[in-house]
Amino acid sequence: MPFDGGGQAYTYTVPSELEGEVDVGSLVRIPLGKRHAYGIIWEKNVVPKKEIIKKLRPISGLRYDAPVLAPDEIKLCEWISKYYVAPLNSVLQAVLPSAVRQGVRPILDKKISIAHKLSEEEFSKLQKKASKQAELYSELSTNGETSRGVLKFSASVINSLIKSGIAKETATKVSRVANDADDSPAPTLNLTDEQTVALDSIKQSIAKGKYQTHLLHGATGSGKTEVYIGAIREILSLGGSAIFLVPEVALTQQTVDRLRRGLSGCGTQVVVWHNKLSAGERFDAWMDMIHGKARVLVGARSGIFAPLKNLRLIVVDEEHETSFKQSETPFYHGRDVAVFRASLCGAVCVLGSATPSLESFYNAQVGKYQLNRMPKRIDDRPLPMMRIIDMRREILRMQGQTTFSRPLLDAISDRLQGHEQCILFLNRRGYSRALICPTCGHVLSCPHCSSPLTYHRTDQTMLCHLCGHAESVPTRCPECGEEDLRKRGFGTQRAEELLAKFFPDAKIVRLDADAMSKKNEFKKILSDFREGKIDILLGTQMIAKGLDFPRVTLAALIDADVSLHVPDFRAAERTFQLLVQVAGRAGRGQLDGEVIVQTFTPYADPIQFAKRAEFEDFLEAELKRRKEFGYPPHRHIIRHIFRGRDERRVEKTAERWAEFLEQHAHGLFEIRGPAPCPTGKLQDNFRFHIWYFC
Ligand code: ADP
Ligand code: ZN
């Protein structure tokens, strides 16, 4: 299977000198038409058609001594290609890092040592003939083997001494795998009863040696990480290997560090796989896995393709996170690939979350996954109280600004006085400008999609981004008649300005996309926060997950409506997840925590269920709603995006395609749209989409 080309495999013969060397998964050089290319051996011992036997050409070279893919990965690639409708070679490009496909030069440590000991007579001869070489000889005999780079002799002196057979050079490969992290073993904790029960259940599946997925539904702070570590240690003791996926390494550094320390002493290297690795580091890590030197990989989405042999466990932490979904070809979902790969290997898959995705919860309900619950926090620390602030009432008392309600300001100032810390979240997504009534909280929604309509200023319409339904902007609220309808949307920057005005003495730091892109800046802010140098941390939901700061006693969501009223059938689920994650940040230490949520729609399902901490009730209710509207997990949705510079042409093409599909649907699937995408114009391209439900 060549890396470039149409995703089609070709047949070659194996030349005699490579007989027994190449295997399925080997990276080889091949002639392709008039040029040379590289590719992966997909299948062996193929019987070619008679007519082409004579034309077959031999493989021209083998790149590495071992296959670069694990045996199950060929089938995995084929499944991804089919399921996500992507050409096989594009799948291969996602699976195999380019550092491996293209190769990187190994770093060699070249050492010089003495090969032939000189007699005194020989030495004095050398001294006369070439005094520098003799000096080098003396130095080598006192110091022993020395790196070439360390020697203060010119290359020609060194080379001459080697040429005459007196010295020799050996080269060893230097690993680029970074090893600066803290690997001191973590103290072993006595597992709680809940942790023990969950771990035992996973160990039972491991002992059976068959595929099984577990859904570990554990509250924030219930100690899921210890359960993962226990499961991985078990696998390592059985000689197997494991993959541990996290949404994003930089954001989950604490978990990654705990895992590394929890596994130190297990006799294996742990590969930390993230997007800041250099090509060389990537290459070396890959080779370490192929050769069995590393048996655990911790990483984000693409870590699921680790070429680990004897893969027996895959853990996906925070399995509900959207960042597991790849947003370019192949559009795979890391969690779903994890489950499928586990089934190919007969491995155990553990999906963990405080807020499982509806898909996973549904699979547990119908018995496909085994559900393990850990509802209690460690030490029975109470989940923090959640206060819902009804902004319809508060807005009247807020004197012009619409960001911070009185109760929230009071709560912040209490914390500042008590030298406790606050985390404030504001999740601003540019396009989500829903129309909301400040009096009754009514949100203008599509009659067909249970999705809010989006305000378009240019043509003064309210538009549904799922089905294209359009109506004019109402002059008054259809529910209560209020005339002052508000478009919702303000950002973190403005919130920061306001905060600084209210609390001039507080140290406030905003964590946004800029800070995220600079890895060290992000780390610095978090460590400053941990050390108490920052009073208020203000950020988007990116910082809602995984952080564990014992002195945080107030977590607040400034505008819960931002994620609730967006044109996405998962909006309620996302909002619920966000609320639970936000609540999970407060009261993790000895101090009790409080959570404040500001909203214009206090009675919306996700808010009420989150307030009462009724996790499974929310999931049940939401599953019902999904069924009513025909959304996943009850049906599949496929989305086609059309894009181009000419808006009318793009729309026309999408319409024609929708008509064509309609004619061939035969009741097998239902088509909605075309409609403009929520991001209607991207990089000068107009975008329209069609959804089909099947
Ligand atoms: P989760 O991932 O479920 O939110 P964590 O794994 O982060 O929870 O655990 C929360 C806190 O409890 C961490 O500080 C962890 O070190 C601690 N912890 C976990 N298990 C135990 C245990 N058995 N005994 C004592 N402390 C524990
Ligand atoms: Zn609609």
XYZ file of C-alpha atoms and ligand atoms in Angstrom:
722
model
C 0.000 0.000 0.000
C 1.855 3.125 -1.196
C 1.566 6.231 1.012
C 0.683 8.379 -1.933
C -1.674 7.320 -4.672
C -5.270 6.312 -4.520
C -5.323 4.117 -1.456
C -5.041 0.973 -3.505
C -2.661 -1.938 -2.873
C -0.325 -3.300 -5.566
C 1.354 -6.657 -5.882
C 5.145 -7.154 -5.871
C 7.535 -10.034 -5.646
C 9.975 -10.417 -2.778
C 13.593 -10.572 -3.975
C 15.595 -13.446 -2.566
C 17.793 -11.266 -0.376
C 14.695 -9.974 1.424
C 13.076 -13.398 1.725
C 12.072 -13.884 5.349
C 12.853 -10.251 6.169
C 9.651 -8.555 5.093
C 6.429 -9.095 6.898
C 2.947 -7.642 6.999
C 3.389 -4.083 8.292
C 6.947 -3.663 6.958
C 7.851 -0.345 5.376
C 9.360 -0.961 1.949
C 10.616 0.899 -1.086
C 8.883 -0.025 -4.324
C 8.917 0.924 -7.956
C 5.643 2.630 -8.862
C 5.229 3.454 -12.524
C 8.358 5.324 -13.491
C 9.227 6.460 -9.992
C 10.055 5.060 -6.601
C 7.707 5.184 -3.675
C 7.338 3.928 -0.142
C 4.552 1.865 1.294
C 3.439 -0.770 3.735
C 3.196 -4.508 3.111
C -0.510 -5.127 3.419
C -0.754 -8.830 2.714
C 1.659 -11.686 2.108
C 1.482 -14.724 -0.173
C -1.088 -13.180 -2.470
C -1.864 -15.278 -5.521
C -1.790 -12.822 -8.407
C -3.854 -13.152 -11.552
C -2.127 -15.128 -14.269
C -1.967 -12.282 -16.725
C 0.042 -10.062 -14.423
C 2.493 -12.618 -13.026
C 5.054 -11.852 -15.704
C 4.779 -8.126 -15.154
C 5.345 -8.207 -11.407
C 8.296 -6.186 -10.172
C 10.297 -6.836 -7.040
C 10.279 -4.766 -3.881
C 13.403 -2.641 -4.035
C 14.278 -2.265 -0.376
C 13.319 -2.677 3.239
C 13.407 0.453 5.379
C 13.483 -0.838 8.946
C 14.311 -4.212 10.406
C 10.872 -4.672 11.974
C 7.304 -3.964 10.817
C 6.233 -0.430 11.731
C 2.637 -1.363 12.452
C 1.349 -3.812 15.018
C -0.347 -6.849 13.463
C -3.875 -5.676 14.318
C -3.353 -2.264 12.740
C -3.838 -3.399 9.160
C -7.404 -4.400 9.971
C -7.807 -1.263 12.059
C -6.846 0.911 9.075
C -9.290 -0.922 6.864
C -12.091 -0.394 9.337
C -11.333 3.317 9.715
C -11.241 3.683 5.957
C -14.656 2.071 5.561
C -16.401 3.509 8.584
C -15.218 7.085 8.133
C -15.246 6.927 4.322
C -11.608 7.876 3.818
C -9.085 6.532 1.299
C -6.744 3.988 2.865
C -3.615 5.979 2.159
C -5.019 8.998 3.996
C -5.758 6.696 6.918
C -2.168 5.462 6.787
C -0.953 9.033 6.910
C -2.907 9.611 10.084
C -1.743 6.331 11.609
C 1.973 6.431 10.796
C 3.805 9.588 11.875
C 5.583 11.268 8.999
C 8.826 10.916 10.944
C 8.482 7.150 10.505
C 7.201 7.284 6.935
C 10.027 9.536 5.805
C 12.615 8.439 8.320
C 14.888 10.649 10.382
C 18.602 10.258 10.811
C 19.536 8.608 14.038
C 21.734 10.649 16.358
C 24.941 8.702 16.764
C 27.292 8.948 19.678
C 30.698 8.203 18.158
C 33.287 6.969 20.609
C 37.005 6.569 20.034
C 39.087 4.008 21.888
C 42.371 2.215 21.510
C 42.333 -0.819 19.264
C 45.970 -1.793 19.393
C 48.234 -1.211 22.341
C 51.601 0.192 21.324
C 54.924 -1.016 22.680
C 57.274 1.678 23.942
C 59.269 1.387 20.789
C 56.219 1.767 18.565
C 55.088 4.733 20.622
C 58.334 6.643 20.274
C 58.257 5.948 16.545
C 54.809 7.458 16.373
C 55.942 10.427 18.444
C 58.619 11.218 15.920
C 56.436 10.620 12.884
C 53.214 12.264 14.057
C 53.406 13.933 17.430
C 49.720 14.942 17.517
C 48.627 11.346 16.963
C 50.880 10.245 19.773
C 49.333 12.843 22.053
C 45.904 11.529 21.165
C 47.089 7.987 21.870
C 48.307 9.006 25.333
C 45.076 10.735 26.122
C 43.029 7.723 25.075
C 45.145 5.389 27.137
C 44.661 7.463 30.277
C 40.963 8.333 29.776
C 39.719 5.227 27.991
C 36.882 5.420 25.484
C 36.019 9.067 24.681
C 33.338 10.731 22.569
C 34.674 12.158 19.331
C 33.118 15.513 20.076
C 34.920 15.799 23.399
C 38.406 15.229 21.976
C 40.325 18.395 21.259
C 42.013 16.985 18.155
C 41.341 17.728 14.532
C 39.346 15.212 12.516
C 42.370 14.358 10.379
C 44.469 13.421 13.431
C 41.710 11.197 14.782
C 41.005 9.630 11.416
C 44.676 8.879 10.767
C 44.997 7.093 14.072
C 41.928 5.025 13.202
C 43.223 4.316 9.705
C 46.486 2.951 11.040
C 44.499 0.537 13.182
C 45.744 1.961 16.478
C 42.388 3.488 17.435
C 38.856 2.468 16.601
C 35.495 4.144 16.442
C 32.186 2.737 17.632
C 28.842 4.411 17.111
C 25.780 3.906 19.253
C 22.356 5.407 18.688
C 21.267 8.040 21.168
C 17.628 8.030 22.150
C 15.810 11.311 21.782
C 12.975 10.270 24.033
C 12.837 13.018 26.605
C 13.435 11.877 30.115
C 13.208 15.022 32.137
C 9.944 14.258 33.862
C 9.628 13.377 37.500
C 9.572 9.609 37.727
C 9.947 9.247 41.442
C 7.500 6.560 42.475
C 4.207 7.824 43.832
C 3.247 6.631 47.294
C 0.901 3.667 47.055
C -2.588 4.540 48.215
C -4.995 2.172 49.854
C -7.854 1.967 47.424
C -11.313 2.841 48.669
C -14.053 0.227 48.511
C -15.499 1.770 45.374
C -12.105 1.825 43.675
C -11.478 -1.788 44.667
C -14.793 -2.983 43.275
C -14.242 -1.158 39.969
C -10.664 -2.376 39.610
C -11.633 -5.962 40.438
C -14.301 -5.879 37.776
C -11.765 -4.689 35.201
C -9.229 -7.275 36.359
C -11.809 -10.007 35.891
C -12.227 -9.001 32.263
C -8.459 -8.906 31.862
C -8.192 -12.412 33.284
C -10.709 -13.697 30.745
C -8.425 -12.494 27.980
C -11.338 -11.495 25.791
C -12.544 -8.175 24.489
C -14.704 -6.171 26.881
C -15.399 -2.462 27.272
C -16.003 -0.976 30.709
C -17.610 2.398 31.296
C -16.195 3.843 34.502
C -18.662 6.475 35.606
C -16.916 8.133 38.524
C -17.644 11.513 40.061
C -14.994 14.214 39.723
C -12.487 13.466 42.453
C -13.628 9.871 42.919
C -10.134 8.591 42.173
C -10.467 7.173 38.676
C -6.777 7.681 37.927
C -5.774 5.189 40.635
C -8.068 2.615 39.046
C -6.442 3.170 35.650
C -2.991 2.810 37.175
C -4.020 -0.410 38.898
C -5.324 -1.836 35.624
C -2.192 -0.874 33.698
C 0.082 -2.390 36.351
C -1.890 -5.607 36.081
C -1.408 -5.677 32.303
C 2.314 -5.006 32.612
C 2.723 -7.811 35.135
C 1.099 -10.121 32.586
C 3.579 -9.045 29.925
C 1.063 -7.000 27.952
C 1.074 -3.398 26.871
C -1.366 -0.535 27.278
C -2.511 2.746 25.739
C -3.815 5.578 27.892
C -5.616 8.354 26.026
C -6.304 11.809 27.416
C -8.079 14.683 25.640
C -4.990 16.873 25.486
C -1.644 16.293 27.147
C -0.923 19.927 28.060
C -4.285 20.266 29.798
C -4.026 17.016 31.691
C -0.415 17.268 32.776
C -1.351 16.392 36.343
C -2.931 13.110 35.283
C -0.047 12.291 32.953
C 2.493 12.934 35.717
C 0.558 10.842 38.211
C 0.394 8.013 35.726
C 4.104 8.097 35.025
C 4.926 8.105 38.680
C 2.364 5.419 39.391
C 4.014 3.175 36.820
C 7.614 3.821 37.684
C 9.232 0.636 38.830
C 7.113 -1.445 36.442
C 10.150 -2.075 34.290
C 8.992 -0.287 31.191
C 9.454 3.043 29.565
C 6.314 5.207 29.309
C 5.991 7.115 26.052
C 4.291 10.492 26.394
C 2.850 11.264 22.988
C 1.813 14.827 22.201
C 1.891 17.353 19.399
C 4.977 19.206 20.644
C 7.280 16.234 20.041
C 9.991 16.764 17.461
C 10.235 14.415 14.500
C 13.229 12.759 16.098
C 11.478 12.190 19.412
C 8.475 10.784 17.616
C 10.630 8.464 15.577
C 12.563 7.134 18.539
C 9.425 6.639 20.604
C 7.828 4.705 17.743
C 10.870 2.471 17.393
C 10.973 1.892 21.149
C 7.390 0.652 20.982
C 8.029 -1.552 17.971
C 10.956 -3.180 19.699
C 9.064 -3.658 22.942
C 11.246 -1.271 24.948
C 8.237 0.882 25.756
C 5.032 -0.904 26.628
C 2.865 2.020 27.697
C 1.864 5.075 25.723
C 0.126 8.074 27.248
C -1.160 10.510 24.712
C -3.859 12.397 22.915
C -6.062 11.137 20.089
C -3.430 9.881 17.663
C -1.827 7.833 20.449
C -4.462 5.205 19.691
C -2.263 4.141 16.763
C 0.681 3.169 18.965
C 2.377 0.118 17.416
C 2.396 -1.752 20.703
C 2.574 -5.498 20.563
C 0.412 -7.660 22.756
C -1.900 -4.716 23.374
C -4.221 -5.764 26.150
C -5.623 -2.584 27.620
C -6.815 0.765 26.280
C -7.953 3.456 28.687
C -9.765 6.547 27.448
C -9.964 9.165 30.188
C -12.651 11.871 29.885
C -14.140 9.806 27.106
C -16.898 12.346 26.462
C -14.464 15.044 25.329
C -14.914 16.431 21.827
C -11.189 16.673 21.207
C -11.080 12.916 20.572
C -12.812 13.613 17.292
C -10.511 14.492 14.427
C -11.770 17.381 12.325
C -10.089 16.473 9.060
C -9.808 13.363 6.909
C -10.013 10.729 8.258
C -12.671 12.059 10.601
C -12.130 9.403 13.211
C -13.178 9.470 16.835
C -10.352 8.342 19.113
C -12.723 6.742 21.575
C -14.560 4.728 18.959
C -11.303 3.624 17.361
C -10.147 2.599 20.843
C -13.170 0.382 21.322
C -12.788 -1.151 17.889
C -9.069 -1.727 18.285
C -9.649 -3.397 21.643
C -12.149 -5.718 19.992
C -9.604 -6.595 17.287
C -6.936 -7.434 19.877
C -9.183 -9.157 22.368
C -8.199 -6.402 24.768
C -10.027 -4.625 27.550
C -11.112 -1.041 26.972
C -11.899 1.284 29.878
C -13.814 4.480 29.147
C -13.783 6.833 32.101
C -15.721 10.009 32.789
C -17.689 11.927 35.368
C -20.089 12.764 32.569
C -20.207 9.885 30.093
C -21.264 10.640 26.559
C -24.786 9.598 25.699
C -23.377 7.127 23.195
C -21.353 5.309 25.830
C -24.099 5.458 28.420
C -26.520 3.993 25.900
C -24.082 1.193 25.110
C -23.855 0.423 28.811
C -27.642 0.426 29.109
C -28.104 -2.075 26.326
C -25.411 -4.278 27.809
C -22.638 -3.749 25.292
C -20.418 -2.131 27.910
C -20.016 -3.028 31.539
C -20.934 -0.102 33.776
C -18.802 0.544 36.884
C -19.929 3.338 39.166
C -17.914 5.406 41.620
C -20.360 8.086 42.756
C -18.453 9.190 45.879
C -15.529 11.544 46.120
C -12.405 10.342 47.921
C -12.779 10.735 51.709
C -16.475 11.311 51.110
C -15.782 14.976 50.490
C -19.142 16.447 49.564
C -19.822 17.571 46.023
C -20.014 21.346 46.148
C -23.326 23.161 46.408
C -24.507 24.545 43.103
C -26.333 27.878 43.115
C -28.256 28.844 40.029
C -28.523 32.590 39.493
C -31.590 33.589 37.551
C -30.269 36.374 35.348
C -33.769 37.436 34.294
C -34.174 38.843 37.793
C -30.605 39.945 38.422
C -30.158 41.926 35.232
C -32.416 44.662 36.590
C -30.031 45.236 39.488
C -26.805 45.154 37.542
C -26.490 48.795 36.552
C -25.632 48.576 32.908
C -23.155 45.700 32.859
C -24.637 42.307 32.031
C -21.791 40.034 33.064
C -21.570 39.733 36.843
C -24.601 39.404 39.077
C -24.616 40.724 42.630
C -24.527 37.267 44.272
C -21.527 36.285 42.156
C -19.655 39.487 42.998
C -20.404 38.958 46.705
C -19.174 35.384 46.546
C -15.935 36.444 44.862
C -15.277 39.162 47.396
C -15.858 36.666 50.259
C -13.205 34.401 48.765
C -10.752 37.238 48.333
C -11.157 38.209 51.970
C -10.617 34.639 53.115
C -7.544 34.202 50.867
C -9.237 31.457 48.961
C -9.205 31.127 45.191
C -11.810 31.334 42.429
C -12.014 29.893 38.942
C -14.412 31.654 36.584
C -15.456 30.190 33.268
C -16.761 31.965 30.272
C -17.275 29.906 27.222
C -17.605 32.256 24.349
C -18.136 30.850 20.916
C -18.137 33.530 18.294
C -21.079 32.610 16.174
C -23.548 31.618 18.849
C -25.729 34.683 18.970
C -29.067 33.406 20.062
C -31.986 35.727 20.772
C -33.101 35.533 24.341
C -35.839 37.284 26.283
C -34.463 38.873 29.451
C -37.893 38.786 31.075
C -39.078 35.213 30.617
C -35.891 33.560 29.357
C -37.536 32.350 26.168
C -35.031 31.419 23.470
C -36.186 31.608 19.886
C -35.916 28.054 18.541
C -36.478 26.187 15.308
C -39.860 24.461 15.093
C -38.212 21.529 13.278
C -34.971 20.907 15.079
C -35.164 21.827 18.758
C -32.185 23.986 18.091
C -31.949 27.730 18.722
C -32.174 30.064 15.766
C -29.120 32.167 15.080
C -29.272 35.890 14.539
C -27.902 37.115 11.210
C -27.334 40.797 11.164
C -26.701 41.285 7.463
C -30.156 40.170 6.319
C -31.954 40.576 9.656
C -33.159 36.977 9.855
C -33.260 34.229 12.410
C -31.894 31.102 10.815
C -31.759 27.418 11.748
C -28.321 26.031 11.027
C -29.516 22.467 10.917
C -32.400 22.611 8.444
C -32.327 26.095 6.945
C -35.632 27.260 8.430
C -35.676 31.083 8.410
C -37.904 33.699 9.962
C -37.732 37.406 10.464
C -36.336 38.867 13.672
C -39.282 39.265 16.042
C -39.861 42.702 17.489
C -41.173 41.274 20.726
C -40.950 38.026 22.673
C -43.506 35.524 21.325
C -44.020 34.199 24.866
C -44.393 37.280 27.062
C -44.414 40.284 24.747
C -41.180 41.848 26.062
C -39.774 44.247 23.472
C -36.170 44.429 24.603
C -34.941 41.082 23.230
C -31.231 40.531 23.754
C -28.610 39.025 21.614
C -26.362 37.035 23.872
C -22.634 37.043 23.563
C -19.677 38.668 25.275
C -16.136 37.486 25.699
C -13.494 36.758 28.296
C -11.599 39.962 27.623
C -14.482 42.179 28.553
C -15.168 40.052 31.606
C -11.572 40.517 32.708
C -11.813 44.301 32.375
C -14.943 44.369 34.472
C -13.467 42.119 37.130
C -10.445 44.370 37.434
C -12.780 47.291 38.013
C -14.738 45.517 40.735
C -11.664 44.039 42.425
C -8.743 46.386 41.802
C -6.519 44.674 44.391
C -7.030 41.104 43.250
C -4.509 39.294 41.093
C -6.530 38.197 38.064
C -5.209 36.094 35.222
C -6.974 35.220 32.020
C -6.167 31.901 30.415
C -7.120 31.924 26.778
C -6.050 30.469 23.459
C -2.887 32.596 23.390
C -1.681 31.267 26.688
C -2.556 27.753 25.568
C -0.341 27.969 22.525
C 2.667 28.762 24.644
C 3.167 25.594 26.585
C 5.402 27.037 29.247
C 3.244 30.086 29.782
C 0.335 27.784 30.501
C 2.396 25.727 32.920
C 3.620 28.870 34.626
C 0.122 30.225 35.156
C -1.031 26.950 36.628
C 1.931 26.720 38.956
C 1.460 30.349 40.038
C -2.146 29.549 40.730
C -1.174 26.495 42.747
C 1.240 28.569 44.793
C -1.482 31.089 45.553
C 0.068 33.921 43.536
C -3.189 34.317 41.620
C -6.570 34.977 43.219
C -8.882 34.637 40.267
C -8.352 32.502 37.221
C -10.606 33.389 34.312
C -10.810 31.119 31.315
C -12.772 29.160 28.772
C -13.941 25.618 29.288
C -10.542 24.417 28.157
C -9.424 24.757 31.751
C -12.520 23.095 33.172
C -11.169 19.587 33.042
C -8.841 17.750 35.270
C -7.337 20.571 37.300
C -6.945 19.837 40.959
C -6.317 22.864 43.176
C -7.117 22.407 46.847
C -7.558 26.109 47.646
C -10.248 26.739 45.062
C -13.528 27.146 46.873
C -15.540 28.963 44.234
C -16.064 27.890 40.663
C -18.457 29.922 38.580
C -19.885 29.647 35.122
C -20.543 33.213 34.020
C -22.908 32.316 31.215
C -24.324 28.815 31.027
C -26.441 29.836 28.064
C -23.471 30.163 25.739
C -23.154 26.423 25.293
C -26.832 25.715 25.751
C -28.297 27.774 22.959
C -26.136 26.738 20.049
C -27.279 24.925 16.944
C -25.963 21.508 17.899
C -28.044 18.539 18.933
C -25.440 17.821 21.605
C -25.843 21.293 23.195
C -27.708 20.036 26.267
C -25.233 17.221 26.792
C -22.260 19.576 26.465
C -23.759 22.065 28.883
C -24.432 19.369 31.429
C -20.877 18.095 31.075
C -19.505 21.586 31.451
C -21.534 22.224 34.599
C -20.391 18.993 36.208
C -16.770 19.616 35.247
C -16.923 23.160 36.579
C -18.425 21.883 39.810
C -15.608 19.348 39.952
C -13.044 22.114 40.254
C -14.293 23.448 43.565
C -13.858 22.031 47.041
C -11.230 19.447 46.235
C -9.158 20.148 49.321
C -10.206 20.345 52.944
C -12.307 23.465 52.334
C -15.881 23.162 51.131
C -16.623 24.435 47.686
C -19.402 26.391 46.076
C -20.458 26.616 42.467
C -22.350 29.504 40.925
C -24.053 29.307 37.562
C -25.549 32.346 35.845
C -28.282 31.717 33.312
C -31.371 33.182 31.715
C -32.894 29.702 31.505
C -32.598 28.322 35.046
C -35.153 25.613 34.403
C -33.431 24.064 31.405
C -32.894 20.324 31.879
C -29.111 20.214 31.997
C -28.986 22.961 34.590
C -31.577 21.431 36.869
C -30.149 17.929 36.662
C -26.631 19.210 37.276
C -27.790 21.223 40.279
C -29.344 18.149 41.844
C -26.333 16.015 40.831
C -28.679 13.580 39.123
C -26.290 12.246 36.541
C -28.055 9.208 35.257
C -31.440 10.906 35.347
C -30.108 13.524 33.015
C -28.750 10.888 30.664
C -32.082 9.054 30.658
C -34.038 12.236 29.962
C -31.664 13.303 27.231
C -31.767 9.863 25.602
C -35.528 10.195 25.426
C -35.295 13.607 23.806
C -32.750 12.326 21.307
C -35.093 9.514 20.394
C -37.956 11.920 19.858
C -35.953 13.977 17.379
C -34.177 11.027 15.826
C -30.684 11.986 16.942
C -27.761 9.707 17.853
C -27.331 7.299 19.521
C -30.690 6.169 18.176
C -29.705 6.912 14.629
C -26.538 7.721 12.765
C -25.995 11.173 11.369
C -23.824 11.852 8.370
C -22.952 15.405 7.480
C -21.864 16.594 4.073
C -20.168 19.948 3.825
C -20.054 21.891 0.580
C -17.725 24.814 0.265
C -16.555 27.276 -2.327
C -16.033 30.926 -3.123
C -19.246 31.457 -5.025
C -22.025 31.357 -2.481
C -24.848 30.766 -4.952
C -23.030 27.970 -6.693
C -22.243 26.243 -3.428
C -25.849 26.477 -2.341
C -27.152 25.264 -5.730
C -24.778 22.301 -5.722
C -25.839 21.366 -2.222
C -29.484 21.622 -3.262
C -28.967 19.432 -6.293
C -27.162 16.863 -4.173
C -29.976 16.906 -1.625
C -32.517 16.335 -4.392
C -30.468 13.489 -5.772
C -30.241 11.875 -2.363
C -33.940 12.387 -1.811
C -34.696 10.421 -4.979
C -32.543 7.530 -3.841
C -33.378 7.528 -0.163
C -36.211 4.977 -0.491
C -37.085 5.614 3.112
C -33.697 4.333 4.250
C -32.529 7.724 5.378
C -33.948 11.141 5.981
C -32.352 14.288 4.639
C -32.288 17.679 6.335
C -30.970 20.792 4.696
C -29.122 22.188 2.911
C -28.503 25.002 5.345
C -25.594 27.339 5.913
C -23.071 25.861 8.344
C -22.847 27.582 11.729
C -19.521 28.882 10.497
C -21.094 30.073 7.277
C -17.940 31.480 5.813
C -14.504 30.179 6.518
C -11.351 31.479 4.914
C -13.323 33.048 2.078
C -15.221 29.878 1.428
C -18.965 29.768 1.832
C -20.145 26.637 3.558
C -23.401 24.731 3.374
C -24.242 21.376 4.830
C -26.675 18.530 4.468
C -27.463 16.087 7.231
C -28.756 12.635 6.741
C -30.138 10.512 9.432
C -30.150 6.743 9.055
P -10.886 11.757 39.261
O -9.902 11.492 38.158
O -11.891 10.660 39.421
O -11.496 13.109 39.221
P -8.554 11.673 40.870
O -8.046 10.378 40.358
O -7.969 12.930 40.356
O -10.113 11.714 40.639
O -8.462 11.639 42.463
C -8.821 12.747 43.251
C -7.839 12.933 44.391
O -7.938 11.860 45.327
C -6.402 12.956 43.953
O -5.745 13.974 44.650
C -5.869 11.585 44.341
O -4.489 11.615 44.627
C -6.668 11.256 45.566
N -6.883 9.818 45.743
C -7.283 8.947 44.796
N -7.430 7.701 45.317
C -7.128 7.804 46.613
C -7.100 6.862 47.704
N -7.429 5.589 47.519
N -6.741 7.329 48.907
C -6.422 8.623 49.093
N -6.424 9.552 48.130
C -6.779 9.161 46.898
Zn -34.474 23.619 12.002
